[in-house]
Short mmCIF file of C-alpha atoms and ligand atoms in Angstrom, two decimals:
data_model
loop_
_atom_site.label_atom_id
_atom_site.label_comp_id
_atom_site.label_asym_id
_atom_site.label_seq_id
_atom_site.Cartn_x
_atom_site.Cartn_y
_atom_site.Cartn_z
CA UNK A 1 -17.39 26.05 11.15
CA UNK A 2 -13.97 25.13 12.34
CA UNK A 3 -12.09 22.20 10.83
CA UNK A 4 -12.69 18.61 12.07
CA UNK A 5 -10.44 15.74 11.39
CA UNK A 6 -11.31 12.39 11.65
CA UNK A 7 -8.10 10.14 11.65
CA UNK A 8 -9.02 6.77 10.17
CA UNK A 9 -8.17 3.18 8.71
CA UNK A 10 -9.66 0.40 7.90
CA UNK A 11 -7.66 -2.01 9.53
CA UNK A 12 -5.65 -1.61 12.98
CA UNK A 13 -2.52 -0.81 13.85
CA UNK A 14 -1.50 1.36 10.66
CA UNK A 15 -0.35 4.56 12.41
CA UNK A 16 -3.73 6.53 13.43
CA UNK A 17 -2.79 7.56 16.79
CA UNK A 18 0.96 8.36 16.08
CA UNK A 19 -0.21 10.32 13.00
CA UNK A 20 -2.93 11.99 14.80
CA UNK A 21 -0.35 13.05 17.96
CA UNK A 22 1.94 14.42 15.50
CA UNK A 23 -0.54 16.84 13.56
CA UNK A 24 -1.68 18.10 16.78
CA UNK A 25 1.82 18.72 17.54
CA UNK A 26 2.82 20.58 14.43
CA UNK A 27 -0.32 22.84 14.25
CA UNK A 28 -0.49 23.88 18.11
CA UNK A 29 3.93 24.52 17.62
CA UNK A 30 2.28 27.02 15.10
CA UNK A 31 0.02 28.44 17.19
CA UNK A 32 -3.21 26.51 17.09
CA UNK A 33 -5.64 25.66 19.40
CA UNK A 34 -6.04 22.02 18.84
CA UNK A 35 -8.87 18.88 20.34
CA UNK A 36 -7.22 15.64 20.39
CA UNK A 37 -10.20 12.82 21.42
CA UNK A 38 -9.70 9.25 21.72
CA UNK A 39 -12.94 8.14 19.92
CA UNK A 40 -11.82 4.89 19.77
CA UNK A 41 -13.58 3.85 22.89
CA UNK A 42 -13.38 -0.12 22.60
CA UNK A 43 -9.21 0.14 22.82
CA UNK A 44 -8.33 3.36 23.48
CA UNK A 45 -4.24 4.70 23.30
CA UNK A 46 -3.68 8.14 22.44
CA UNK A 47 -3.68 9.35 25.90
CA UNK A 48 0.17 7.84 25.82
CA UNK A 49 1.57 9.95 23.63
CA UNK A 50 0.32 13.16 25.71
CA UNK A 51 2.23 11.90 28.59
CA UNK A 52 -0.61 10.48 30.56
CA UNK A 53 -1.10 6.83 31.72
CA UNK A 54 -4.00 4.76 31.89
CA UNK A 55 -4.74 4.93 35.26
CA UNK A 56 -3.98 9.08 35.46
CA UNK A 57 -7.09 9.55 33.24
CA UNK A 58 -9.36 10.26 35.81
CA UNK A 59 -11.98 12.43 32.82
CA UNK A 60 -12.87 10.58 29.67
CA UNK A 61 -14.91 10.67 26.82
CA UNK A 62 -17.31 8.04 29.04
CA UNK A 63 -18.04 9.97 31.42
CA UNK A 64 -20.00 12.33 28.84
CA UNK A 65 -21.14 9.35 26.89
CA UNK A 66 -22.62 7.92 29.97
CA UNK A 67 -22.73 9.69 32.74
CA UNK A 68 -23.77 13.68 31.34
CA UNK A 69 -20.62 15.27 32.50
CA UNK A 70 -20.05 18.33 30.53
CA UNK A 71 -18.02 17.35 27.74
CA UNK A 72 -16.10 21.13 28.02
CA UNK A 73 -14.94 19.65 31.89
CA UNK A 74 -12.99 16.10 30.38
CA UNK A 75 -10.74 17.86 28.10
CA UNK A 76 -7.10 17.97 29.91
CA UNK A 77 -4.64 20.98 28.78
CA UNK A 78 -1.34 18.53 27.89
CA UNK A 79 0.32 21.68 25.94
CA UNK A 80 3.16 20.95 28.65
CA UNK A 81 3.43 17.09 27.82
CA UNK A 82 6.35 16.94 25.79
CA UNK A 83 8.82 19.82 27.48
CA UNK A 84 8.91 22.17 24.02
CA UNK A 85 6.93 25.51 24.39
CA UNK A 86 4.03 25.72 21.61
CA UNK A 87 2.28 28.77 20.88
CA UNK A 88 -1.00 27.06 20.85
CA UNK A 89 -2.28 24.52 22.83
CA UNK A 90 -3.46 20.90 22.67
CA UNK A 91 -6.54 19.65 24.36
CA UNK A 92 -7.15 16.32 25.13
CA UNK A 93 -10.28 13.74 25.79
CA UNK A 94 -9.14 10.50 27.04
CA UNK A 95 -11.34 7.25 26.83
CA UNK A 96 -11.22 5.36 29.80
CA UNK A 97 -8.79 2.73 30.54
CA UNK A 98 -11.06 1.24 33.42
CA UNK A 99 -12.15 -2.38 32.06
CA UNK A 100 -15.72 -2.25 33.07
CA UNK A 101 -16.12 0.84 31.48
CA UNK A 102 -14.25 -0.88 27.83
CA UNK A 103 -16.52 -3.69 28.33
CA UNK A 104 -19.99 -1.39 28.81
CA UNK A 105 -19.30 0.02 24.94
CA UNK A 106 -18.66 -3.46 24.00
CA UNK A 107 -22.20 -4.27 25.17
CA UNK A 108 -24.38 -1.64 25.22
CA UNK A 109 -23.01 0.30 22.45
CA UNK A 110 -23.57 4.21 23.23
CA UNK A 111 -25.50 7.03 21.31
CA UNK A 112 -23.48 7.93 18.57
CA UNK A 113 -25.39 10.94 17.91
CA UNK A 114 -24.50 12.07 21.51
CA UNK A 115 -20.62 11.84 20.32
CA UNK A 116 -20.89 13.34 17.40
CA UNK A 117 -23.15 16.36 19.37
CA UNK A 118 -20.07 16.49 21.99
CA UNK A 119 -17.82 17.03 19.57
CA UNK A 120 -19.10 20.21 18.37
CA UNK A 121 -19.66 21.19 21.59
CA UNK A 122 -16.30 20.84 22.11
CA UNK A 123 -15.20 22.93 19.18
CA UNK A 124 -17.18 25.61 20.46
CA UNK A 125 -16.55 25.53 24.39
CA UNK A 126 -12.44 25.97 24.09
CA UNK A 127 -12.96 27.89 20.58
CA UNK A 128 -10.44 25.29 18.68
CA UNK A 129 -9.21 26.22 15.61
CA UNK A 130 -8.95 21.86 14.50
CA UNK A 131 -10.38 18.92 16.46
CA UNK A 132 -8.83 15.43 16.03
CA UNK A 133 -10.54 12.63 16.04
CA UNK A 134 -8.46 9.26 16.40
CA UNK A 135 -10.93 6.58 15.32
CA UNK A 136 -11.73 2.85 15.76
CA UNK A 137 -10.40 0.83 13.01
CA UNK A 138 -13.13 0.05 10.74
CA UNK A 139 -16.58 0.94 9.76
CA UNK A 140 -19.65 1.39 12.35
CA UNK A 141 -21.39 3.66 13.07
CA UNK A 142 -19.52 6.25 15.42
CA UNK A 143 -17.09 6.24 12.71
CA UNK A 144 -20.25 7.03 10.05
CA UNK A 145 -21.13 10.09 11.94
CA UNK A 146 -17.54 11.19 12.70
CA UNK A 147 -16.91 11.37 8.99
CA UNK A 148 -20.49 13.40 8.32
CA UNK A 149 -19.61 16.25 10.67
CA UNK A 150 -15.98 16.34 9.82
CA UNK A 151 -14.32 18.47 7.25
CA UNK A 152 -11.12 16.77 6.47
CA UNK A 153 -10.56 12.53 6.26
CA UNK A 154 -7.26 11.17 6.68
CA UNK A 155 -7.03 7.20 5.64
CA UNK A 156 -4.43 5.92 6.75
CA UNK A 157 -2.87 2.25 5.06
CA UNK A 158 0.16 0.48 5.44
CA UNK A 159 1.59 -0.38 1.16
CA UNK A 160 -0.19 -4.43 2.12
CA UNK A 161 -2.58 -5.65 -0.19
CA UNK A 162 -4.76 -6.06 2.85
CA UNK A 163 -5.01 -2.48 3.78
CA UNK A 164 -5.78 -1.79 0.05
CA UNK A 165 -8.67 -3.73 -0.43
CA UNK A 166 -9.82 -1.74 3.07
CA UNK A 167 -9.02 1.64 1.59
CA UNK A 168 -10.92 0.95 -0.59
CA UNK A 169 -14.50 0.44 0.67
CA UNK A 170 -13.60 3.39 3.07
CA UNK A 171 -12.56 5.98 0.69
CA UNK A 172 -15.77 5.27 -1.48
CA UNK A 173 -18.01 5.34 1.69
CA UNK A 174 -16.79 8.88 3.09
CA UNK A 175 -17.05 10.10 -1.20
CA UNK A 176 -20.76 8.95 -0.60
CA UNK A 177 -21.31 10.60 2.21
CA UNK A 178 -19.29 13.71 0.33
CA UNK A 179 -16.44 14.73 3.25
CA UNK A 180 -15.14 18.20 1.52
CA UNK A 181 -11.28 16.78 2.02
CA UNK A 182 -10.09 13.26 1.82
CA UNK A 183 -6.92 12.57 1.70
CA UNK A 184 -4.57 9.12 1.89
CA UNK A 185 -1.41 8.57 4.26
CA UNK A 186 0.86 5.37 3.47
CA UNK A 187 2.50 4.68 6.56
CA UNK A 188 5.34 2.16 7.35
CA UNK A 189 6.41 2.40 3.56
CA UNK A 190 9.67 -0.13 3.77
CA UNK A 191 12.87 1.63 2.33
CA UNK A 192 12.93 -0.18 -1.28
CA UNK A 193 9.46 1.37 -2.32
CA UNK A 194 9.40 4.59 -3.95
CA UNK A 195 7.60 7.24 -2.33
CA UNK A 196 6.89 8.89 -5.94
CA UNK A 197 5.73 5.72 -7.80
CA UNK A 198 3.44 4.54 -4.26
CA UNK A 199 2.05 8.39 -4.83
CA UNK A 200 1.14 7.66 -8.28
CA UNK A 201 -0.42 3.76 -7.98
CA UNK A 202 -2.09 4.85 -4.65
CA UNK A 203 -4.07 8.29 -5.86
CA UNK A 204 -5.03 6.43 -9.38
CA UNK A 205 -6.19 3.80 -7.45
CA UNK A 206 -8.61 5.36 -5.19
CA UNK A 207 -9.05 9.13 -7.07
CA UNK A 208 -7.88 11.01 -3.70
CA UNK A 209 -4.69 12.52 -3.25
CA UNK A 210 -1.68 11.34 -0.86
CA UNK A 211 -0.80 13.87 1.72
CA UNK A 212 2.19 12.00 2.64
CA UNK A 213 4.27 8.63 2.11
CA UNK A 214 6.14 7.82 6.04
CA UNK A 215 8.96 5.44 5.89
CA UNK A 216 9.12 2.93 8.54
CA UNK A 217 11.13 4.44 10.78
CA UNK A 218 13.04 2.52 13.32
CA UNK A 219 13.53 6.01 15.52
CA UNK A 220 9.71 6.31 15.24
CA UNK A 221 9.26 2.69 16.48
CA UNK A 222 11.68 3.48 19.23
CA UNK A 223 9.95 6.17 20.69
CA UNK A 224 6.82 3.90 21.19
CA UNK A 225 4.26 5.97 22.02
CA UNK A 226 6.04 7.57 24.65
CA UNK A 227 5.55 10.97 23.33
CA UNK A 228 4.97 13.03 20.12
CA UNK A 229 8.01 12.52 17.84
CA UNK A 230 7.74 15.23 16.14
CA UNK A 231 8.36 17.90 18.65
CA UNK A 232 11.29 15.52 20.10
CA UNK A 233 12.91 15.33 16.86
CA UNK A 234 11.74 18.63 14.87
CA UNK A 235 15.02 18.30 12.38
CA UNK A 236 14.43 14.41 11.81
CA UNK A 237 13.06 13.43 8.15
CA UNK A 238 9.78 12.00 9.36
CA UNK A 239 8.56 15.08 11.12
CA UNK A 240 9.36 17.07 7.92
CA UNK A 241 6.64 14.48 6.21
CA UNK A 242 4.52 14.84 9.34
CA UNK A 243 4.61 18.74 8.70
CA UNK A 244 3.48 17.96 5.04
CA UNK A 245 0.06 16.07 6.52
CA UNK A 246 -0.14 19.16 9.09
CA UNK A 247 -0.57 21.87 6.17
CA UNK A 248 -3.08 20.30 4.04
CA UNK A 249 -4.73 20.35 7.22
CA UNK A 250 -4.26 23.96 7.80
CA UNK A 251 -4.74 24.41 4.39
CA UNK A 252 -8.60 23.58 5.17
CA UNK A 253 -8.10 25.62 8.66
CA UNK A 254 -8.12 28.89 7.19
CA UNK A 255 -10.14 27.28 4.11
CA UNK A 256 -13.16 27.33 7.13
N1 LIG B 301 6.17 5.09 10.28
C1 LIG B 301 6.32 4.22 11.30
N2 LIG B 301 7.46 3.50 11.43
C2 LIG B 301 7.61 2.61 12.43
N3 LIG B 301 6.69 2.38 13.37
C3 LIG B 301 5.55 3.07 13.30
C4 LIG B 301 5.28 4.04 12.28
N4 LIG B 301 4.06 4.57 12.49
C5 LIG B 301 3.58 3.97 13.59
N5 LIG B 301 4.45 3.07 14.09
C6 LIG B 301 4.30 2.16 15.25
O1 LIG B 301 3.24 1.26 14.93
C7 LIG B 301 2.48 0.96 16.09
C8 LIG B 301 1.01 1.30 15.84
O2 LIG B 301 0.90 2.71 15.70
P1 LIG B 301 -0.42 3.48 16.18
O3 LIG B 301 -0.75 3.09 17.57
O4 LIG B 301 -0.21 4.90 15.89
O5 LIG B 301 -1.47 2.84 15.18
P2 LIG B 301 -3.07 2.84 15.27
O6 LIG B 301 -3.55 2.82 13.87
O7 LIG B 301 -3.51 3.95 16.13
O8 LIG B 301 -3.36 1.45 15.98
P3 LIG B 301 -4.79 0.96 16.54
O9 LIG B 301 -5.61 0.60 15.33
O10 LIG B 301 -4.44 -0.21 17.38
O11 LIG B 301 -5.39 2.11 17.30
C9 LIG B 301 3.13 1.74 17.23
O12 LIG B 301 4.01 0.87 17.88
C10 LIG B 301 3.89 2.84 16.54
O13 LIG B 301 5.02 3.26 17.26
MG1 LIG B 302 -4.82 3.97 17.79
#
């Protein structure tokens, strides 16, 4: 089995997507085939940082979900998105943008099982060495059967008490449901906190290990969304702690 990745947090706007872009970045620049999917269907985003707009996704994860396209024909090649040549690629599955579309998942809901099928369909169909999966904030169910089939969880939490508490419940949940690989990102760390002591307080805390501790980083902020930072800025600080979260993840590549 190849490695799957789901991307999570329990509470919104901690990083997910960014983080997620970036991996994919890093591993295909090393030669990896790599699935990016938007599986966060209700407000999806990561289509963005790949260069594409909203309206430009004319393929998305709904059409599967819905409609029984062949999951194999929505992925889109964006290897050229961000003008640096990569030795791998990066594949990815948009959600729609269309609002009737958004507001079907809101109230029909969709098979889950179907996703989580799709997915390693996917895997299989371009022969990907990691697939991403950038999640809905939260627990439900999609996000239940993402974490059963994938190999490697990365929470991701802001240093907030409220993220804490959040990390929490989902870091015990995805022990439960025994994920081989789980491991914590503290994102938007402000300058006056040390990385070293947030390491220590974070891992006790929750028994998994930190992959990484990002600063807030104004330049990040300033690239908003507009593209993957770290292949823009491959000497900048953050993308060297963006290459740490990319080889624990190829750590569990080869570990496959
Ligand atoms: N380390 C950082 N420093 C500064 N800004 C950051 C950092 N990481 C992410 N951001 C910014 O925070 C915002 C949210 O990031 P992102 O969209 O990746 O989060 P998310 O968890 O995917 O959000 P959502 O839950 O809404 O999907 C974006 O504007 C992004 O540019
Ligand atoms: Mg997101």
């Amino acid at each position: 089995m190849r490695t799957i990745v789901s991307v999570h947090s329990f509470r919104g706007g901690t990083g997910k997507s960014n983080t997620t872009a970036n991996v994919a970045g890093i591993l295909a620049k090393q030669g990896r085939r790599v699935g990016v999917i938007d599986a966060d269907i209700q407000s999806p985003g990561i289509h963005n940082l790949f260069g594409v707009a909203g309206d430009d996704v004319t393929a998305s994860l709904n059409d599967f979900l819905w409609h029984g396209k062949p999951i194999g024909e929505i992925a889109q090649d964006v290897t050229d998105s961000q003008g640096v040549p990569l030795d791998g690629r990066i594949f990815l599955i948009p959600s729609s943008m269309q609002p009737g579309e958004i507001t079907r998942v809101l109230r029909e809901g969709y098979d889950a099982q179907l996703l989580t099928k799709g997915l390693r369909q996917l895997v299989d169909e371009l022969d990907l060495d990691v697939l991403l999966i950038d999640t809905h904030p939260g627990l439900n169910e999609e996000t239940l059967l993402s974490l059963v089939i994938s190999n490697v969880l990365l929470i991701i939490l802001r240093p907030d008490r409220q993220d804490y508490e959040g990390t929490g419940i989902t870091a015990r949940v995805a022990k439960e449901l025994e994920v081989p690989s789980i491991y914590l990102v503290v994102n938007k760390a402000p300058s006056d906190l040390d990385p070293a002591a947030v390491t220590r307080r974070v891992e006790e805390a929750y028994g998994c290990p930190v992959a990484a501790v990002l600063p807030h980083s104004d330049d990040l902020m300033s690239l908003a969304s507009e593209g993957v930072f770290a292949l823009r800025y491959p000497d900048h600080p953050v993308t060297g702690i963006y290459r740490r979260i990319a080889s624990r993840i190829d750590g569990s590549i080869d570990a496959a």
